[in-house]
Short mmCIF file of C-alpha atoms in Angstrom, two decimals:
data_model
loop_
_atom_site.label_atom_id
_atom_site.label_comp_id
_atom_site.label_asym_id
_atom_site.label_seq_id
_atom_site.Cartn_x
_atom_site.Cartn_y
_atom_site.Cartn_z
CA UNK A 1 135.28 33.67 135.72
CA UNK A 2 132.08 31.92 134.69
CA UNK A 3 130.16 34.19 136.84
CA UNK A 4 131.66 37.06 135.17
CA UNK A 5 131.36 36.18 131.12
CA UNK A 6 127.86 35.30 131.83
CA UNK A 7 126.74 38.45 133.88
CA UNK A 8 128.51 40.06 130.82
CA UNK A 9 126.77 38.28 128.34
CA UNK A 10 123.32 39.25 130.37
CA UNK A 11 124.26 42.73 130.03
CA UNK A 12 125.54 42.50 126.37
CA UNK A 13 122.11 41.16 125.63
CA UNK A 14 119.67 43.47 127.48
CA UNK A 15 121.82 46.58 125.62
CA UNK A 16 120.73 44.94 122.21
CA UNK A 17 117.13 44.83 123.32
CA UNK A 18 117.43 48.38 125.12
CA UNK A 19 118.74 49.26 121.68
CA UNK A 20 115.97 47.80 119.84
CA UNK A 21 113.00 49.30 121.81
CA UNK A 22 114.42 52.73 121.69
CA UNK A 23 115.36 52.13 117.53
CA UNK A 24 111.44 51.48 117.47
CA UNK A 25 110.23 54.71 119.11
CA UNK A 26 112.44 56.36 116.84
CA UNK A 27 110.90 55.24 113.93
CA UNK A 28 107.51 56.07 115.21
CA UNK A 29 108.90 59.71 115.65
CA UNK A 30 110.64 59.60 112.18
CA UNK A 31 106.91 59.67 109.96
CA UNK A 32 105.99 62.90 109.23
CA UNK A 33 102.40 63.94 110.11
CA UNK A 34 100.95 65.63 107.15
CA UNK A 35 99.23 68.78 107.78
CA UNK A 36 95.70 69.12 106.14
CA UNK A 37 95.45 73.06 104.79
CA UNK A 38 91.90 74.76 103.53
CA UNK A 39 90.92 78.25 103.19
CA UNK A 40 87.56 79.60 104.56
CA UNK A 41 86.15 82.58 105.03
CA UNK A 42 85.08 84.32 108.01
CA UNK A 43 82.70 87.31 109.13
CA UNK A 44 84.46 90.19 110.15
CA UNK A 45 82.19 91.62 113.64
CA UNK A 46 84.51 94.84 114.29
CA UNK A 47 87.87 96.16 112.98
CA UNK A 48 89.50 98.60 115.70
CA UNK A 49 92.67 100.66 113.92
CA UNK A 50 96.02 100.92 116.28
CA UNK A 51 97.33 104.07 116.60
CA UNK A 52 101.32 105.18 115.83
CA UNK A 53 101.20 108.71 118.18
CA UNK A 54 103.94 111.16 116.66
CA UNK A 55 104.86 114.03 118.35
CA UNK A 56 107.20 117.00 117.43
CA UNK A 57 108.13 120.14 118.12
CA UNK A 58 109.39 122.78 115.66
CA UNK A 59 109.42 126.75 115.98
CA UNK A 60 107.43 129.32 114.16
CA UNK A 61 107.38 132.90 114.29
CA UNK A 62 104.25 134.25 116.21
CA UNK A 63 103.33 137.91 116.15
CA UNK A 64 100.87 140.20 117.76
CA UNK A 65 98.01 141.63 115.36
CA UNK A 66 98.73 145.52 115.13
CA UNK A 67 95.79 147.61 115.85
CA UNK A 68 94.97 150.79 113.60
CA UNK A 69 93.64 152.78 116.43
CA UNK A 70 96.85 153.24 118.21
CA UNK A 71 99.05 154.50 115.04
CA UNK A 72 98.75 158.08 114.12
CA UNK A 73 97.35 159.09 110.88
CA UNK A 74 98.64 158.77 107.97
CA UNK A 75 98.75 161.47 105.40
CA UNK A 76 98.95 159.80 101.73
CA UNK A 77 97.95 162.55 99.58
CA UNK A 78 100.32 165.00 100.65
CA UNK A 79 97.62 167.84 101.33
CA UNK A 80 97.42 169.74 104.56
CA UNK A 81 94.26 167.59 106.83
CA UNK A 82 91.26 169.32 107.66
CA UNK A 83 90.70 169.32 111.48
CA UNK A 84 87.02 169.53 112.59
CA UNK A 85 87.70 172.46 114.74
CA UNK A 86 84.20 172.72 116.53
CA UNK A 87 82.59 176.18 117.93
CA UNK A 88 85.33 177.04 119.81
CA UNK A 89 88.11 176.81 116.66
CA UNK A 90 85.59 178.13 114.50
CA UNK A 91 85.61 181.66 116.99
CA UNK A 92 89.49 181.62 117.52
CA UNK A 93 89.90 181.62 113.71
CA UNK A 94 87.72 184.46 113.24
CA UNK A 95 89.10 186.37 116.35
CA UNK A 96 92.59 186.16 115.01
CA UNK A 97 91.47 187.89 111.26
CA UNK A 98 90.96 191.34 113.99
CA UNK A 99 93.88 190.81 115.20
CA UNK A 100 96.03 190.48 112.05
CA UNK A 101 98.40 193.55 110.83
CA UNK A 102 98.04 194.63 107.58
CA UNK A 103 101.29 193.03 106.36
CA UNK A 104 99.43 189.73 106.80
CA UNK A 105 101.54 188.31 109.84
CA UNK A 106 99.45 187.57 113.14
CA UNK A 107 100.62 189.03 116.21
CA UNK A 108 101.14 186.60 118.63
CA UNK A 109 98.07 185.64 120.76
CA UNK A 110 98.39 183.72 124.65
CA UNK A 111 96.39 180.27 123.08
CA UNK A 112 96.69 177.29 124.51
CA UNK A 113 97.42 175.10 121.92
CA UNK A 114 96.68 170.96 122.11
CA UNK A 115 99.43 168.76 122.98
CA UNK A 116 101.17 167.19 119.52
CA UNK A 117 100.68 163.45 118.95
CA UNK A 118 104.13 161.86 120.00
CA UNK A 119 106.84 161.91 116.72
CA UNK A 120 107.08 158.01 115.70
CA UNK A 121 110.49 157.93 114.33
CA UNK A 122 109.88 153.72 113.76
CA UNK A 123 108.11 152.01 110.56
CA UNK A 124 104.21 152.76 111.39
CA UNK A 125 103.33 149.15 111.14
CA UNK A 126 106.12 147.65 113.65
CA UNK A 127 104.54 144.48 115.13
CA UNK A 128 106.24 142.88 118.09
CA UNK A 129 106.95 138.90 116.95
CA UNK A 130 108.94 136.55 118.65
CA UNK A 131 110.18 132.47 118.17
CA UNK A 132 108.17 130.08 120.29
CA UNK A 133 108.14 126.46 120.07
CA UNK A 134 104.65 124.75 118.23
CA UNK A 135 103.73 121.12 119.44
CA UNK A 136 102.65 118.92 116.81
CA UNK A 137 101.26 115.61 116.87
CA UNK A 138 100.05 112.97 113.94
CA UNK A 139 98.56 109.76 114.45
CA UNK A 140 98.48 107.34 111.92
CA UNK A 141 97.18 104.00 111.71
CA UNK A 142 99.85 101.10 112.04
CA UNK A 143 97.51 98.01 112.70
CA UNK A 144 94.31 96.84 113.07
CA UNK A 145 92.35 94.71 115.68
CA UNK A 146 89.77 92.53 114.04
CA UNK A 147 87.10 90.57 115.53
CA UNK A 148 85.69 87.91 113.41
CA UNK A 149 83.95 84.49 114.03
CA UNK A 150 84.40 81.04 112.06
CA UNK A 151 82.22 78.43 112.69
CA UNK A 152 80.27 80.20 115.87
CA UNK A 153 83.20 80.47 117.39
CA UNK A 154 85.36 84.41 118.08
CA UNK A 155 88.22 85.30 117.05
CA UNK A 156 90.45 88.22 117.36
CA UNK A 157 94.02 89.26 114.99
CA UNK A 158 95.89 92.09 114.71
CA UNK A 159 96.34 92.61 110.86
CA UNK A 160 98.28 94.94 109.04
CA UNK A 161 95.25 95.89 106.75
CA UNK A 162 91.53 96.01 107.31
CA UNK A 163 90.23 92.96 105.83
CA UNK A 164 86.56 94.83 105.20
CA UNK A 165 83.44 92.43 105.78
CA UNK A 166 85.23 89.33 105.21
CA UNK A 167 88.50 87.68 106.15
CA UNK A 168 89.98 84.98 104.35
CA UNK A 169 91.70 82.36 106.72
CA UNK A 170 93.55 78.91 106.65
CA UNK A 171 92.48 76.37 108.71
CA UNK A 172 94.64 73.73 109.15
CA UNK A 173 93.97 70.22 110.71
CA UNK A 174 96.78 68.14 112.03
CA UNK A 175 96.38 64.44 114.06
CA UNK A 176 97.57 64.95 117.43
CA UNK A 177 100.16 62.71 118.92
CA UNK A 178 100.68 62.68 122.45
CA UNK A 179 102.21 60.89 125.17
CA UNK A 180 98.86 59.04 125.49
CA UNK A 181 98.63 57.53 122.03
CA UNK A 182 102.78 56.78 121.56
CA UNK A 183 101.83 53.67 124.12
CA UNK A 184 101.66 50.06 123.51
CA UNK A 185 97.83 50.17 123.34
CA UNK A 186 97.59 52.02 120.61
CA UNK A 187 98.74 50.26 117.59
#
């Protein structure tokens, strides 16, 4: 029973110092490291913008250009046209005054007589249109990649404006605290 209260007490008494070595490290790891904050400016070296593509498709009417040279004349002023007639009209016409009775009709003569212009019962300026679909795409500028250096040293941040020639940063200096320094050495 001896053997037993005193292995118990042995126990009891390495817990407490267990206890008290790990109460220790947690006080080390309770101060709070105080982080030292400036601001500096640095030279901007390039600003590249990052590009949002949009693309979208909507329709439009597209129609064919009508040409002028394919549509009959037309007659605006209401007066009969003047054909150029040429030699040959010029002779018919006077051949046909012999041939004309006196009560002013024409008798009728074999001519062969040109073939009429085909009778366009549509509008005269019917163009052929049709509904196609029109890609469209805009880019616009959602970032921008800047390279700048501080100190001699280059640096590179996306940023959601361009900074122009220079960039104000923070620099911010903090003690570091490893598993090197929490050792016994180190007081």
């Amino acid at each position: 029973m001896k053997s037993t209260s005193l292995l118990t007490l042995a126990c009891l008494l390495g817990g407490a110092a267990f206890m008290a070595c790990a109460q220790d490290g947690e006080v080390r790891n309770r101060v709070v490291i105080v982080e030292n904050v400036k601001f500096d400016y640095a030279q901007v070296l390039n600003v590249e913008p990052v590009f949002q593509t949009l693309r979208a498709t909507r329709t439009e009417e597209h129609c064919e250009p009508v040409s002028t040279r394919t549509l009959a004349p037309v007659n605006v002023t209401g007066e009969e046209p003047q054909e150029d007639k040429g030699r040959f009209g010029r002779f018919m016409d006077s051949v046909r005054s012999i041939f004309r009775r006196e009560d002013g009709t024409e008798e009728e003569l074999p001519v062969a007589e040109a073939p009429a212009p085909a009778a366009n019962n549509g509008p005269l300026l019917t163009r052929e249109c049709r509904i196609i679909p029109v890609g469209r795409e805009f880019r616009r500028p959602i970032a921008y990649d800047v390279d700048y250096v501080y100190k001699g040293t280059k640096y590179r941040s996306r940023l959601p404006e361009d900074p122009g020639n220079r960039l104000k940063i923070r620099v911010s200096i903090t003690p570091w605290i490893g598993a090197e320094q929490g050792s016994a050495a180190n007081p």
